[in-house]
């Protein structure tokens, strides 16, 4: 039977997984709104960001309480730390999705310069990365977390590709500058989301193996 | 840093029953080693071997060797009084002599042959200062030590221990009967004392081990399961058994 302490850890873990689900929803919907010029969906993404903000605070408070009252050690300490820090990354992913949604609203009414291909691809990779990072935590599968970290390169590559492409559009036709800059911002936001998921994956390895692999420590 | 204590294949028997089994470890000079483990795991037996306090218990036997500064302390002819001067001990329950505060510290100096009154007074003052007790007792040195609070009595016992200038201090749950503020003072003291002494402390309070020690050894039913730097033990111990103990999963 789980102790009260284990129950507390489970409760806060469930919350951070719920936050991950909300973050996935935010990324997916913000890019979907952009793709289909759906203003209502974009507004919804912005509204729902407060749910992530609220959860962030709740999780912080619960982790602080666990640290103070339980003084966790070893694997429990590492779990609390991975939750506490991933929490911030997930909240930032929510903010970045909100920025994408705001950009979508700003671009509304303007003629679409091209069908969006790479940006939705970036979003779907980011979403898979979030899913895999949290699967790695729940299954204590460090190899899976390492795969997540590798996938960040794909997003970075696509970001550069989007930038190059939009840059050429801007040179050819100055009227596209406003829209192209907006899409560059969107791609940059998705690239940042990839970085936040990478942070989560790196920390999940710390949780599973006790190793700090940040900043190329494993290369 | 130098190796201060080395224990080689130490087994200690109460009658036929081994209380600690084949323990080998070393303790660096000017470091704090914490011993953790459930009751009956042999922690206290182990530290009592280090100043041969177990010798006074009948029907006991020691195998293996203990070296301090590379010199064995286990032989029959070894000067045990000299050993206990080098290896001081502080117990769970403070045990001041039923004498004045001053005499509690001066006594050890006198039986060690010190006669010069000024020298004795100076050491009494230094010892009380280094245990942060001086300001609290300087105006009542001739009052009975029994009138001090539990925390003050324990610090007096530590002052008494360090007055005879030991090299090693053994502490068997020195703060387990004290309130949080006295405990904090003792823990602060341990951190200060390691500049001059090598300390081995038994504690049931895991956070205390994490706070005060450089190395932590986990004992279980007479075996040394894991000895590692305290940081490693409390963040990522090598063995699952250690992890289970420090996370309270032990059953």
Tab-separated table of C-alpha atoms in Angstrom:
chain	number	residue	atom	x	y	z
A	1	UNK	CA	0.000	0.000	0.000
A	2	UNK	CA	1.258	3.465	-0.868
A	3	UNK	CA	2.292	5.637	2.066
A	4	UNK	CA	0.852	9.137	2.506
A	5	UNK	CA	4.105	10.475	1.157
A	6	UNK	CA	3.921	8.320	-1.972
A	7	UNK	CA	0.327	9.416	-2.408
A	8	UNK	CA	1.389	13.076	-2.270
A	9	UNK	CA	4.068	12.411	-4.881
A	10	UNK	CA	1.565	10.661	-7.086
A	11	UNK	CA	-0.903	13.541	-6.824
A	12	UNK	CA	1.642	16.110	-7.896
A	13	UNK	CA	2.897	13.812	-10.666
A	14	UNK	CA	-0.639	13.494	-11.993
A	15	UNK	CA	-0.887	17.281	-12.057
A	16	UNK	CA	2.281	17.738	-14.055
A	17	UNK	CA	1.076	15.120	-16.554
A	18	UNK	CA	-2.183	17.026	-16.807
A	19	UNK	CA	-0.158	20.134	-17.515
A	20	UNK	CA	1.708	18.282	-20.258
A	21	UNK	CA	-1.647	17.357	-21.839
A	22	UNK	CA	-2.725	20.999	-21.736
A	23	UNK	CA	0.584	22.078	-23.281
A	24	UNK	CA	0.155	19.546	-26.087
A	25	UNK	CA	-3.353	20.851	-26.691
A	26	UNK	CA	-2.114	24.446	-26.760
A	27	UNK	CA	0.626	23.728	-29.308
A	28	UNK	CA	-1.688	21.682	-31.523
A	29	UNK	CA	-4.563	24.130	-31.439
A	30	UNK	CA	-2.461	27.252	-31.938
A	31	UNK	CA	-0.913	25.896	-35.135
A	32	UNK	CA	-4.261	24.467	-36.263
A	33	UNK	CA	-5.805	27.940	-35.791
A	34	UNK	CA	-2.995	29.427	-37.870
A	35	UNK	CA	-3.363	26.845	-40.592
A	36	UNK	CA	-7.129	27.235	-40.901
A	37	UNK	CA	-7.278	30.937	-39.953
A	38	UNK	CA	-9.663	30.002	-37.167
A	39	UNK	CA	-9.853	33.074	-34.922
A	40	UNK	CA	-12.114	31.431	-32.359
A	41	UNK	CA	-9.696	28.586	-31.866
A	42	UNK	CA	-6.828	31.081	-31.495
A	43	UNK	CA	-8.755	32.983	-28.822
A	44	UNK	CA	-9.481	29.743	-27.026
A	45	UNK	CA	-5.769	28.931	-26.872
A	46	UNK	CA	-5.070	32.335	-25.300
A	47	UNK	CA	-7.890	31.874	-22.781
A	48	UNK	CA	-6.807	28.379	-21.826
A	49	UNK	CA	-3.288	29.524	-21.009
A	50	UNK	CA	-4.543	30.623	-17.602
A	51	UNK	CA	-5.230	26.964	-16.768
A	52	UNK	CA	-1.527	26.239	-17.271
A	53	UNK	CA	-0.568	29.255	-15.174
A	54	UNK	CA	-2.812	28.099	-12.334
A	55	UNK	CA	-1.447	24.569	-12.443
A	56	UNK	CA	2.113	25.883	-12.466
A	57	UNK	CA	1.501	27.691	-9.182
A	58	UNK	CA	-0.281	24.716	-7.622
A	59	UNK	CA	2.505	22.314	-8.571
A	60	UNK	CA	5.152	24.699	-7.242
A	61	UNK	CA	3.318	24.982	-3.940
A	62	UNK	CA	2.898	21.229	-3.622
A	63	UNK	CA	6.537	20.550	-4.420
A	64	UNK	CA	7.659	23.157	-1.886
A	65	UNK	CA	5.416	21.582	0.726
A	66	UNK	CA	6.817	18.117	-0.021
A	67	UNK	CA	10.398	19.431	0.213
A	68	UNK	CA	9.678	21.091	3.555
A	69	UNK	CA	7.616	18.400	5.202
A	70	UNK	CA	9.038	15.194	3.705
A	71	UNK	CA	12.633	16.129	2.951
A	72	UNK	CA	12.732	13.595	0.155
A	73	UNK	CA	15.980	11.857	-0.748
A	74	UNK	CA	17.377	9.927	-3.698
A	75	UNK	CA	14.791	8.924	-6.308
A	76	UNK	CA	12.015	10.864	-4.558
A	77	UNK	CA	14.151	13.990	-4.397
A	78	UNK	CA	14.983	13.639	-8.078
A	79	UNK	CA	11.315	13.180	-8.929
A	80	UNK	CA	10.303	16.341	-7.058
A	81	UNK	CA	13.093	18.266	-8.794
A	82	UNK	CA	12.118	17.018	-12.255
A	83	UNK	CA	8.501	18.015	-11.594
A	84	UNK	CA	9.423	21.396	-10.139
A	85	UNK	CA	11.618	22.347	-13.087
A	86	UNK	CA	9.560	20.757	-15.897
A	87	UNK	CA	6.637	22.710	-14.529
A	88	UNK	CA	8.313	25.967	-15.566
A	89	UNK	CA	9.092	24.617	-19.033
A	90	UNK	CA	5.485	23.536	-19.565
A	91	UNK	CA	4.218	26.938	-18.502
A	92	UNK	CA	6.594	28.537	-21.019
A	93	UNK	CA	5.339	26.174	-23.732
A	94	UNK	CA	1.856	27.467	-22.911
A	95	UNK	CA	3.047	31.078	-23.258
A	96	UNK	CA	4.746	30.375	-26.574
A	97	UNK	CA	1.583	28.687	-27.891
A	98	UNK	CA	-0.320	31.761	-26.795
A	99	UNK	CA	2.126	33.904	-28.759
A	100	UNK	CA	1.482	31.774	-31.844
A	101	UNK	CA	-2.258	32.241	-31.348
A	102	UNK	CA	-1.794	36.023	-31.014
A	103	UNK	CA	0.245	36.045	-34.205
A	104	UNK	CA	-2.562	34.100	-35.873
A	105	UNK	CA	-5.042	36.817	-34.856
A	106	UNK	CA	-2.674	39.539	-36.058
A	107	UNK	CA	-2.318	37.852	-39.443
A	108	UNK	CA	-6.058	37.338	-39.841
A	109	UNK	CA	-7.667	38.867	-42.888
A	110	UNK	CA	-4.376	39.029	-44.699
A	111	UNK	CA	-4.093	36.900	-47.836
A	112	UNK	CA	-2.185	33.695	-47.197
A	113	UNK	CA	1.175	33.847	-48.917
A	114	UNK	CA	1.641	30.083	-49.074
A	115	UNK	CA	0.234	26.858	-47.713
A	116	UNK	CA	1.823	26.061	-44.373
A	117	UNK	CA	3.830	22.840	-44.480
A	118	UNK	CA	6.946	23.089	-42.343
A	119	UNK	CA	5.352	24.929	-39.422
A	120	UNK	CA	2.708	22.210	-38.840
A	121	UNK	CA	5.503	19.642	-39.151
A	122	UNK	CA	7.481	21.454	-36.479
A	123	UNK	CA	4.392	21.497	-34.275
A	124	UNK	CA	3.728	17.797	-34.700
A	125	UNK	CA	7.364	16.940	-33.859
A	126	UNK	CA	7.142	19.172	-30.763
A	127	UNK	CA	3.953	17.430	-29.670
A	128	UNK	CA	5.512	13.982	-30.128
A	129	UNK	CA	8.532	15.150	-28.153
A	130	UNK	CA	6.352	16.260	-25.224
A	131	UNK	CA	4.492	12.928	-25.275
A	132	UNK	CA	7.715	10.934	-25.383
A	133	UNK	CA	9.428	13.008	-22.683
A	134	UNK	CA	6.578	12.309	-20.283
A	135	UNK	CA	6.340	8.663	-21.337
A	136	UNK	CA	10.061	8.449	-20.496
A	137	UNK	CA	9.316	9.797	-17.014
A	138	UNK	CA	6.371	7.502	-16.339
A	139	UNK	CA	8.132	4.404	-17.688
A	140	UNK	CA	11.547	5.406	-16.334
A	141	UNK	CA	12.905	4.918	-19.847
A	142	UNK	CA	16.060	7.018	-20.226
A	143	UNK	CA	16.672	5.826	-23.812
A	144	UNK	CA	13.366	7.251	-24.855
A	145	UNK	CA	14.327	10.588	-23.265
A	146	UNK	CA	17.601	10.518	-25.211
A	147	UNK	CA	15.624	10.059	-28.447
A	148	UNK	CA	13.563	13.137	-27.560
A	149	UNK	CA	16.725	15.193	-27.191
A	150	UNK	CA	17.929	14.060	-30.618
A	151	UNK	CA	14.655	15.092	-32.252
A	152	UNK	CA	15.197	18.704	-31.240
A	153	UNK	CA	17.692	18.895	-34.125
A	154	UNK	CA	14.865	18.192	-36.583
A	155	UNK	CA	12.922	21.157	-35.263
A	156	UNK	CA	15.994	23.384	-35.415
A	157	UNK	CA	16.599	22.326	-39.005
A	158	UNK	CA	12.992	23.031	-40.000
A	159	UNK	CA	13.178	26.425	-38.302
A	160	UNK	CA	16.180	27.337	-40.451
A	161	UNK	CA	14.388	26.053	-43.530
A	162	UNK	CA	11.311	28.197	-42.785
A	163	UNK	CA	13.537	31.191	-42.195
A	164	UNK	CA	15.409	30.735	-45.488
A	165	UNK	CA	12.209	30.245	-47.435
A	166	UNK	CA	10.392	33.243	-45.956
A	167	UNK	CA	13.499	35.343	-46.368
A	168	UNK	CA	13.441	34.673	-50.125
A	169	UNK	CA	9.730	35.596	-50.230
A	170	UNK	CA	10.513	38.907	-48.548
A	171	UNK	CA	13.263	39.696	-51.035
A	172	UNK	CA	11.021	38.902	-53.968
A	173	UNK	CA	8.003	40.783	-52.700
A	174	UNK	CA	8.231	43.419	-49.982
A	175	UNK	CA	4.472	43.244	-49.424
A	176	UNK	CA	4.947	39.872	-47.785
A	177	UNK	CA	7.300	41.243	-45.112
A	178	UNK	CA	4.692	41.660	-42.384
A	179	UNK	CA	3.230	38.209	-42.887
A	180	UNK	CA	6.617	36.523	-43.354
A	181	UNK	CA	7.951	38.085	-40.172
A	182	UNK	CA	4.878	36.808	-38.335
A	183	UNK	CA	5.504	33.276	-39.581
A	184	UNK	CA	9.198	33.530	-38.687
A	185	UNK	CA	8.093	34.427	-35.148
A	186	UNK	CA	5.805	31.408	-35.112
A	187	UNK	CA	8.616	29.102	-36.265
A	188	UNK	CA	10.916	30.624	-33.656
A	189	UNK	CA	8.296	29.974	-30.964
A	190	UNK	CA	8.092	26.324	-32.042
A	191	UNK	CA	11.873	26.093	-32.003
A	192	UNK	CA	11.831	27.443	-28.424
A	193	UNK	CA	9.146	24.884	-27.513
A	194	UNK	CA	11.527	22.172	-28.751
A	195	UNK	CA	14.223	23.578	-26.434
A	196	UNK	CA	11.860	23.486	-23.454
A	197	UNK	CA	10.952	19.862	-24.177
A	198	UNK	CA	14.663	19.080	-24.451
A	199	UNK	CA	15.108	20.530	-20.950
A	200	UNK	CA	12.363	18.251	-19.670
A	201	UNK	CA	13.922	15.208	-21.360
A	202	UNK	CA	17.364	16.032	-19.930
A	203	UNK	CA	15.900	16.319	-16.466
A	204	UNK	CA	14.016	13.082	-16.865
A	205	UNK	CA	17.402	11.388	-17.387
A	206	UNK	CA	18.569	12.987	-14.147
A	207	UNK	CA	15.483	11.540	-12.480
A	208	UNK	CA	15.951	8.063	-13.942
A	209	UNK	CA	19.733	7.661	-13.853
A	210	UNK	CA	20.893	10.436	-11.518
A	211	UNK	CA	23.079	11.824	-14.336
A	212	UNK	CA	23.248	15.463	-15.328
A	213	UNK	CA	23.643	15.376	-19.114
A	214	UNK	CA	22.962	19.046	-19.765
A	215	UNK	CA	25.187	21.175	-21.979
A	216	UNK	CA	26.658	18.284	-23.913
A	217	UNK	CA	27.914	16.431	-20.848
A	218	UNK	CA	27.147	13.127	-22.537
A	219	UNK	CA	28.772	13.779	-25.891
B	1	UNK	CA	43.827	14.247	2.737
B	2	UNK	CA	45.332	11.587	4.955
B	3	UNK	CA	43.651	8.446	6.064
B	4	UNK	CA	43.041	8.843	9.789
B	5	UNK	CA	41.241	5.618	10.590
B	6	UNK	CA	41.414	2.371	8.689
B	7	UNK	CA	39.259	-0.611	9.550
B	8	UNK	CA	40.184	-3.958	8.030
B	9	UNK	CA	37.746	-6.892	8.048
B	10	UNK	CA	36.377	-6.016	11.447
B	11	UNK	CA	33.961	-8.488	13.020
B	12	UNK	CA	32.703	-8.055	16.549
B	13	UNK	CA	30.936	-10.793	18.474
B	14	UNK	CA	28.609	-10.591	21.456
B	15	UNK	CA	29.001	-14.192	22.590
B	16	UNK	CA	28.776	-16.217	19.368
B	17	UNK	CA	26.679	-13.698	17.556
B	18	UNK	CA	28.439	-11.256	15.256
B	19	UNK	CA	27.043	-7.730	15.690
B	20	UNK	CA	29.134	-6.359	12.854
B	21	UNK	CA	30.534	-8.475	10.083
B	22	UNK	CA	33.713	-8.071	8.135
B	23	UNK	CA	33.647	-4.298	7.974
B	24	UNK	CA	36.371	-2.536	6.007
B	25	UNK	CA	36.424	1.204	5.542
B	26	UNK	CA	38.613	4.213	5.993
B	27	UNK	CA	37.975	7.681	7.367
B	28	UNK	CA	39.849	10.693	6.109
B	29	UNK	CA	41.456	13.148	8.478
B	30	UNK	CA	39.330	16.248	9.190
B	31	UNK	CA	36.220	14.772	7.712
B	32	UNK	CA	32.876	13.799	9.189
B	33	UNK	CA	31.636	10.267	8.620
B	34	UNK	CA	27.982	9.619	9.462
B	35	UNK	CA	26.754	6.111	10.189
B	36	UNK	CA	23.114	5.453	9.363
B	37	UNK	CA	20.975	2.346	9.493
B	38	UNK	CA	18.039	0.875	11.370
B	39	UNK	CA	18.260	0.046	15.076
B	40	UNK	CA	20.385	-2.988	15.775
B	41	UNK	CA	22.422	-2.663	12.579
B	42	UNK	CA	25.707	-2.326	14.447
B	43	UNK	CA	26.398	1.409	14.152
B	44	UNK	CA	26.989	1.959	17.858
B	45	UNK	CA	28.917	-1.281	18.217
B	46	UNK	CA	31.105	-0.115	15.366
B	47	UNK	CA	32.001	3.261	16.816
B	48	UNK	CA	32.555	1.746	20.231
B	49	UNK	CA	35.206	-0.462	18.628
B	50	UNK	CA	37.075	2.653	17.565
B	51	UNK	CA	37.989	3.584	21.138
B	52	UNK	CA	37.625	0.036	22.466
B	53	UNK	CA	34.668	0.865	24.658
B	54	UNK	CA	33.414	-2.636	23.938
B	55	UNK	CA	36.362	-4.087	25.863
B	56	UNK	CA	34.482	-3.583	29.110
B	57	UNK	CA	31.579	-5.761	27.969
B	58	UNK	CA	32.166	-9.384	29.022
B	59	UNK	CA	32.006	-12.292	26.618
B	60	UNK	CA	32.821	-10.285	23.519
B	61	UNK	CA	35.448	-10.818	20.868
B	62	UNK	CA	36.941	-8.781	18.037
B	63	UNK	CA	38.406	-10.033	14.763
B	64	UNK	CA	40.129	-7.930	12.162
B	65	UNK	CA	42.087	-4.771	12.685
B	66	UNK	CA	41.636	-1.062	13.337
B	67	UNK	CA	44.439	1.340	12.556
B	68	UNK	CA	44.698	4.958	13.599
B	69	UNK	CA	47.439	6.833	11.769
B	70	UNK	CA	48.522	3.478	10.377
B	71	UNK	CA	49.041	2.006	13.834
B	72	UNK	CA	46.957	-0.903	15.052
B	73	UNK	CA	44.928	-0.217	18.191
B	74	UNK	CA	43.577	-3.718	18.686
B	75	UNK	CA	46.455	-5.497	20.430
B	76	UNK	CA	46.181	-6.634	24.039
B	77	UNK	CA	49.094	-4.481	25.063
B	78	UNK	CA	47.794	-1.337	23.477
B	79	UNK	CA	47.505	1.620	25.882
B	80	UNK	CA	43.723	1.940	26.114
B	81	UNK	CA	43.794	5.030	28.342
B	82	UNK	CA	46.024	6.742	25.811
B	83	UNK	CA	43.686	5.606	23.028
B	84	UNK	CA	40.650	7.106	24.731
B	85	UNK	CA	42.497	10.381	25.139
B	86	UNK	CA	43.117	10.397	21.390
B	87	UNK	CA	39.613	9.187	20.562
B	88	UNK	CA	37.025	11.133	22.556
B	89	UNK	CA	33.389	10.193	22.766
B	90	UNK	CA	30.089	12.008	23.175
B	91	UNK	CA	27.010	9.996	24.046
B	92	UNK	CA	23.314	10.266	23.322
B	93	UNK	CA	22.490	11.320	26.839
B	94	UNK	CA	24.635	14.112	28.148
B	95	UNK	CA	26.585	12.867	31.157
B	96	UNK	CA	28.340	15.734	32.901
B	97	UNK	CA	30.081	14.932	36.177
B	98	UNK	CA	28.081	16.054	39.217
B	99	UNK	CA	30.573	18.828	39.698
B	100	UNK	CA	30.918	22.475	38.733
B	101	UNK	CA	31.003	23.522	35.094
B	102	UNK	CA	34.654	24.435	35.514
B	103	UNK	CA	35.583	21.122	37.139
B	104	UNK	CA	33.856	19.145	34.403
B	105	UNK	CA	36.468	20.366	31.987
B	106	UNK	CA	39.415	20.775	34.359
B	107	UNK	CA	39.085	17.221	35.676
B	108	UNK	CA	40.313	15.524	32.495
B	109	UNK	CA	43.205	17.939	32.276
B	110	UNK	CA	44.214	17.298	35.879
B	111	UNK	CA	44.149	13.525	35.615
B	112	UNK	CA	46.243	13.911	32.495
B	113	UNK	CA	48.862	15.531	34.698
B	114	UNK	CA	48.310	19.196	34.001
B	115	UNK	CA	49.027	21.222	37.153
B	116	UNK	CA	49.467	24.835	36.088
B	117	UNK	CA	46.265	26.624	37.157
B	118	UNK	CA	46.516	29.355	34.534
B	119	UNK	CA	47.022	26.839	31.792
B	120	UNK	CA	43.990	24.876	33.000
B	121	UNK	CA	41.879	28.023	33.147
B	122	UNK	CA	42.950	28.974	29.671
B	123	UNK	CA	42.029	25.555	28.241
B	124	UNK	CA	38.673	25.599	30.073
B	125	UNK	CA	37.913	28.959	28.490
B	126	UNK	CA	39.044	27.895	25.010
B	127	UNK	CA	37.044	24.679	25.154
B	128	UNK	CA	33.905	26.494	26.267
B	129	UNK	CA	34.411	29.101	23.565
B	130	UNK	CA	34.854	26.539	20.841
B	131	UNK	CA	31.572	24.917	21.824
B	132	UNK	CA	29.865	28.337	21.883
B	133	UNK	CA	29.084	27.868	25.561
B	134	UNK	CA	31.423	30.439	27.071
B	135	UNK	CA	29.089	33.428	26.879
B	136	UNK	CA	26.291	31.411	28.407
B	137	UNK	CA	28.255	30.122	31.409
B	138	UNK	CA	31.231	32.403	32.010
B	139	UNK	CA	29.599	34.053	35.047
B	140	UNK	CA	28.700	30.800	36.733
B	141	UNK	CA	31.640	28.496	36.158
B	142	UNK	CA	31.516	27.332	39.748
B	143	UNK	CA	27.870	26.356	39.651
B	144	UNK	CA	26.881	22.742	39.192
B	145	UNK	CA	26.838	21.466	35.626
B	146	UNK	CA	23.617	19.647	36.491
B	147	UNK	CA	21.829	23.013	36.465
B	148	UNK	CA	22.475	23.514	32.750
B	149	UNK	CA	19.870	22.754	30.098
B	150	UNK	CA	20.104	19.494	28.152
B	151	UNK	CA	21.597	21.241	25.127
B	152	UNK	CA	24.102	23.115	27.279
B	153	UNK	CA	25.043	19.906	29.098
B	154	UNK	CA	25.689	18.197	25.767
B	155	UNK	CA	27.880	21.067	24.606
B	156	UNK	CA	29.686	20.917	27.949
B	157	UNK	CA	30.379	17.228	27.322
B	158	UNK	CA	31.771	18.107	23.894
B	159	UNK	CA	33.895	20.857	25.505
B	160	UNK	CA	35.120	18.297	28.043
B	161	UNK	CA	36.003	15.951	25.207
B	162	UNK	CA	37.953	18.490	23.194
B	163	UNK	CA	39.753	19.935	26.250
B	164	UNK	CA	42.105	16.951	26.315
B	165	UNK	CA	42.873	17.553	22.629
B	166	UNK	CA	41.739	14.341	21.025
B	167	UNK	CA	42.372	13.594	17.366
B	168	UNK	CA	39.100	11.829	16.751
B	169	UNK	CA	35.661	12.482	18.212
B	170	UNK	CA	33.008	9.774	18.220
B	171	UNK	CA	29.418	10.886	18.642
B	172	UNK	CA	26.635	8.437	19.320
B	173	UNK	CA	23.385	10.242	18.486
B	174	UNK	CA	24.598	13.421	20.165
B	175	UNK	CA	21.489	15.457	19.418
B	176	UNK	CA	18.712	12.905	19.568
B	177	UNK	CA	17.485	14.070	22.963
B	178	UNK	CA	17.739	17.783	22.220
B	179	UNK	CA	15.314	20.430	21.012
B	180	UNK	CA	15.742	21.844	17.457
B	181	UNK	CA	17.720	24.913	18.525
B	182	UNK	CA	20.182	22.916	20.634
B	183	UNK	CA	20.388	20.387	17.806
B	184	UNK	CA	21.240	23.148	15.380
B	185	UNK	CA	23.991	24.374	17.702
B	186	UNK	CA	25.480	20.883	17.950
B	187	UNK	CA	25.345	20.503	14.175
B	188	UNK	CA	27.047	23.876	13.697
B	189	UNK	CA	29.640	22.768	16.177
B	190	UNK	CA	30.317	19.535	14.290
B	191	UNK	CA	30.950	21.533	11.127
B	192	UNK	CA	33.397	23.809	12.984
B	193	UNK	CA	35.138	20.968	14.795
B	194	UNK	CA	36.070	19.053	11.676
B	195	UNK	CA	38.738	21.650	10.886
B	196	UNK	CA	40.684	20.230	13.818
B	197	UNK	CA	39.304	16.754	14.404
B	198	UNK	CA	38.121	13.704	12.570
B	199	UNK	CA	34.541	12.933	13.504
B	200	UNK	CA	32.453	9.779	13.308
B	201	UNK	CA	28.806	10.294	14.172
B	202	UNK	CA	25.955	7.842	14.580
B	203	UNK	CA	22.573	9.326	13.830
B	204	UNK	CA	19.042	8.170	13.221
B	205	UNK	CA	18.174	11.506	11.748
B	206	UNK	CA	18.854	11.198	8.040
B	207	UNK	CA	18.668	14.926	7.406
B	208	UNK	CA	21.227	15.429	10.140
B	209	UNK	CA	23.570	13.002	8.398
B	210	UNK	CA	22.971	14.876	5.151
B	211	UNK	CA	23.660	18.237	6.802
B	212	UNK	CA	26.769	17.534	8.849
B	213	UNK	CA	28.742	14.769	7.178
B	214	UNK	CA	31.114	14.507	4.255
B	215	UNK	CA	30.714	10.755	3.958
B	216	UNK	CA	27.872	8.481	4.925
B	217	UNK	CA	27.997	4.769	5.638
B	218	UNK	CA	24.818	2.705	5.595
B	219	UNK	CA	24.811	-0.316	7.897
B	220	UNK	CA	22.254	-3.094	7.850
B	221	UNK	CA	22.192	-6.091	10.205
B	222	UNK	CA	25.894	-5.868	10.873
B	223	UNK	CA	26.959	-5.343	7.265
B	224	UNK	CA	28.329	-2.208	5.724
B	225	UNK	CA	26.081	-1.882	2.695
B	226	UNK	CA	27.345	1.319	1.128
B	227	UNK	CA	29.836	4.033	1.968
B	228	UNK	CA	29.865	7.013	-0.298
B	229	UNK	CA	30.124	10.768	-0.268
B	230	UNK	CA	27.078	12.183	1.487
B	231	UNK	CA	25.952	14.013	-1.656
B	232	UNK	CA	25.867	10.765	-3.606
B	233	UNK	CA	24.114	8.823	-0.836
B	234	UNK	CA	21.276	11.324	-0.602
B	235	UNK	CA	20.822	12.101	-4.295
B	236	UNK	CA	21.803	8.931	-6.170
B	237	UNK	CA	23.051	6.075	-4.010
B	238	UNK	CA	24.771	3.242	-5.853
B	239	UNK	CA	22.689	0.501	-4.302
B	240	UNK	CA	18.946	0.006	-4.326
B	241	UNK	CA	19.045	-1.132	-0.715
B	242	UNK	CA	20.494	2.206	0.378
B	243	UNK	CA	17.909	4.015	-1.702
B	244	UNK	CA	15.126	2.012	-0.108
B	245	UNK	CA	16.376	2.866	3.357
B	246	UNK	CA	16.832	6.592	2.877
B	247	UNK	CA	13.507	6.949	1.069
B	248	UNK	CA	11.743	5.097	3.868
B	249	UNK	CA	10.677	2.232	1.594
B	250	UNK	CA	12.376	-0.312	3.820
B	251	UNK	CA	10.261	-3.196	4.905
